[in-house]
PDB file of N, CA and C in Angstrom:
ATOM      1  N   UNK A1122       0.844  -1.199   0.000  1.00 63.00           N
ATOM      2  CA  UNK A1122       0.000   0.000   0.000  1.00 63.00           C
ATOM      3  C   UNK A1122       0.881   1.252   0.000  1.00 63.00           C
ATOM      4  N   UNK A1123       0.831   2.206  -0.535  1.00 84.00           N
ATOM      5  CA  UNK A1123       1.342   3.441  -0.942  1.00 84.00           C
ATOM      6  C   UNK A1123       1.076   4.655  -0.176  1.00 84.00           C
ATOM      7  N   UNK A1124       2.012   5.255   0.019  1.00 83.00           N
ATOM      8  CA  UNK A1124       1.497   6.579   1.093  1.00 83.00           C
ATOM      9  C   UNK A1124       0.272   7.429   0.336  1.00 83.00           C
ATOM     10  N   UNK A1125       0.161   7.572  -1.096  1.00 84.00           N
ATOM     11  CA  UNK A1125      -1.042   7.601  -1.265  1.00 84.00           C
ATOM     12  C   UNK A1125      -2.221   7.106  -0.994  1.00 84.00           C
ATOM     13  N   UNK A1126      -2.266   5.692  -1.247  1.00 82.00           N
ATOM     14  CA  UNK A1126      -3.665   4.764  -0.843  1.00 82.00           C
ATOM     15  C   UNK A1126      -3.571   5.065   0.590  1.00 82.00           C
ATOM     16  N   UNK A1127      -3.016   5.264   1.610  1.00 82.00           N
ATOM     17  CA  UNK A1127      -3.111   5.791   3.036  1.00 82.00           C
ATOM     18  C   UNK A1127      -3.833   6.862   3.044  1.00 82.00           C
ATOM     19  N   UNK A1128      -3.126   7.697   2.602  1.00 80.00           N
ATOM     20  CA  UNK A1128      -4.162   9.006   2.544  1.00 80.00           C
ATOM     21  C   UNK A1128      -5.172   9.502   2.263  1.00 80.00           C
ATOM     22  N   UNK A1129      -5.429   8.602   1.129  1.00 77.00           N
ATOM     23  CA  UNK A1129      -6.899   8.895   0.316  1.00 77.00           C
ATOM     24  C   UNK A1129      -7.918   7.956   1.523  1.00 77.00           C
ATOM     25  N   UNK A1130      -7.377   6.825   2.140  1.00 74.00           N
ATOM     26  CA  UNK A1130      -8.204   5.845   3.180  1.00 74.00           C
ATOM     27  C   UNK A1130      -8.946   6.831   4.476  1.00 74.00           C
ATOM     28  N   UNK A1131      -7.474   7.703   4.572  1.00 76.00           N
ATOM     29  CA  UNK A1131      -7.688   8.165   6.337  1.00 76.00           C
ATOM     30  C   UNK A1131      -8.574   9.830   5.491  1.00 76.00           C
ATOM     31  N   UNK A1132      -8.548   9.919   4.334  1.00 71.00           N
ATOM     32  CA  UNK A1132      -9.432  11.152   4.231  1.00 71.00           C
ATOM     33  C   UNK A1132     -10.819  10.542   3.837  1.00 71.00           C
ATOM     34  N   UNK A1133     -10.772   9.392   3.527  1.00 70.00           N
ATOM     35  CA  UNK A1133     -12.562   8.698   3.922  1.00 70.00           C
ATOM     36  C   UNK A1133     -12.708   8.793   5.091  1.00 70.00           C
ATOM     37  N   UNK A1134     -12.212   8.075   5.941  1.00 68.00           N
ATOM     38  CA  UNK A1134     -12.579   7.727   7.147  1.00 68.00           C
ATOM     39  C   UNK A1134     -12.490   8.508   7.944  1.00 68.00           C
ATOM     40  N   UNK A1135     -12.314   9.890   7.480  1.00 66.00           N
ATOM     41  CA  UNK A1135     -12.347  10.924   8.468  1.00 66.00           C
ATOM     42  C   UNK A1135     -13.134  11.846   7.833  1.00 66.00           C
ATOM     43  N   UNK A1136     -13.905  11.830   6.746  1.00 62.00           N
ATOM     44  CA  UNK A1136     -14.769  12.468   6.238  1.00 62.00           C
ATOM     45  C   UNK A1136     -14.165  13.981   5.799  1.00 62.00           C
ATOM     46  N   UNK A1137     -12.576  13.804   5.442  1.00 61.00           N
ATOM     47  CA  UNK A1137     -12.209  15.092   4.746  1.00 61.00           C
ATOM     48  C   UNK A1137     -12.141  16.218   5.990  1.00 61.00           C
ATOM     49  N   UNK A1138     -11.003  16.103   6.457  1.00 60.00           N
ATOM     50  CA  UNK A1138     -10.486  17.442   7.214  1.00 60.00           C
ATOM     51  C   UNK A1138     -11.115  18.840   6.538  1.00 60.00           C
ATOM     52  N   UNK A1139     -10.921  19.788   7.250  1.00 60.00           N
ATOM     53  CA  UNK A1139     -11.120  21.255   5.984  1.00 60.00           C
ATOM     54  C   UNK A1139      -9.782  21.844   6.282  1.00 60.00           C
ATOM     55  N   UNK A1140     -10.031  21.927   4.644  1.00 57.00           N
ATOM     56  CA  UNK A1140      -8.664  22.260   3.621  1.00 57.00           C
ATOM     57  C   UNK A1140      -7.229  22.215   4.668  1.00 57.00           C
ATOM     58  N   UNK A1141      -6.431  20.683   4.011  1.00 64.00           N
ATOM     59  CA  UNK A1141      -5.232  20.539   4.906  1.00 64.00           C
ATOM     60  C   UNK A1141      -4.026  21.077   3.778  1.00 64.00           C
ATOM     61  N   UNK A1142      -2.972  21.351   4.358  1.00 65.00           N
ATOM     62  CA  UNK A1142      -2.131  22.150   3.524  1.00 65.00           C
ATOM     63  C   UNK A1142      -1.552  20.943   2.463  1.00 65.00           C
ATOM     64  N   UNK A1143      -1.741  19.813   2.611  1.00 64.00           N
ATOM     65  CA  UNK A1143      -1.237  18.837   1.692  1.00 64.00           C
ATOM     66  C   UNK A1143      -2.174  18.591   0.802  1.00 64.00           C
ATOM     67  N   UNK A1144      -3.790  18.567   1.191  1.00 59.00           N
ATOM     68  CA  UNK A1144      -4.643  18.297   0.138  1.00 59.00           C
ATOM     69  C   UNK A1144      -4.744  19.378  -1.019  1.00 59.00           C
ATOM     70  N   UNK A1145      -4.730  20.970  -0.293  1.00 63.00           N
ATOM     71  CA  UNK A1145      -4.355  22.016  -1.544  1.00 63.00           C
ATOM     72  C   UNK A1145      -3.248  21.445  -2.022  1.00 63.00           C
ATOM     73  N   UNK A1146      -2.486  21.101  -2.144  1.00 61.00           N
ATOM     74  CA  UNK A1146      -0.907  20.653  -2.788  1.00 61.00           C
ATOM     75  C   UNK A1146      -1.013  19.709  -3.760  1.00 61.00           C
ATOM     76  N   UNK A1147      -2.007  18.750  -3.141  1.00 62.00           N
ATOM     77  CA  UNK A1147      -2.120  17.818  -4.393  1.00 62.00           C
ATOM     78  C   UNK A1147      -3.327  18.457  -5.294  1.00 62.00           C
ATOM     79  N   UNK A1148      -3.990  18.995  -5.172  1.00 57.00           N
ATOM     80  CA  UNK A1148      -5.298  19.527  -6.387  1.00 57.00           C
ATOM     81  C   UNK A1148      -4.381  20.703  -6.808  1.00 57.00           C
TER      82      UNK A1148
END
C-alpha cells in the first residue's frame, strides 16, 4: 500500500479534514 492509498483511506474515514495544507498541494 502506498502513502497515497493511506491518505486517500484516512481522508474517507475521516470524512475530509477542511482544507489541509497537503490536500491544496495535491489539487
Amino acid at each position: 500500500m502506498s502513502a497515497d492509498d493511506k491518505f486517500q483511506i484516512r481522508n474517507l474515514t475521516k470524512g475530509k479534514l477542511p482544507s489541509l495544507p497537503f490536500e491544496r498541494a495535491k489539487k
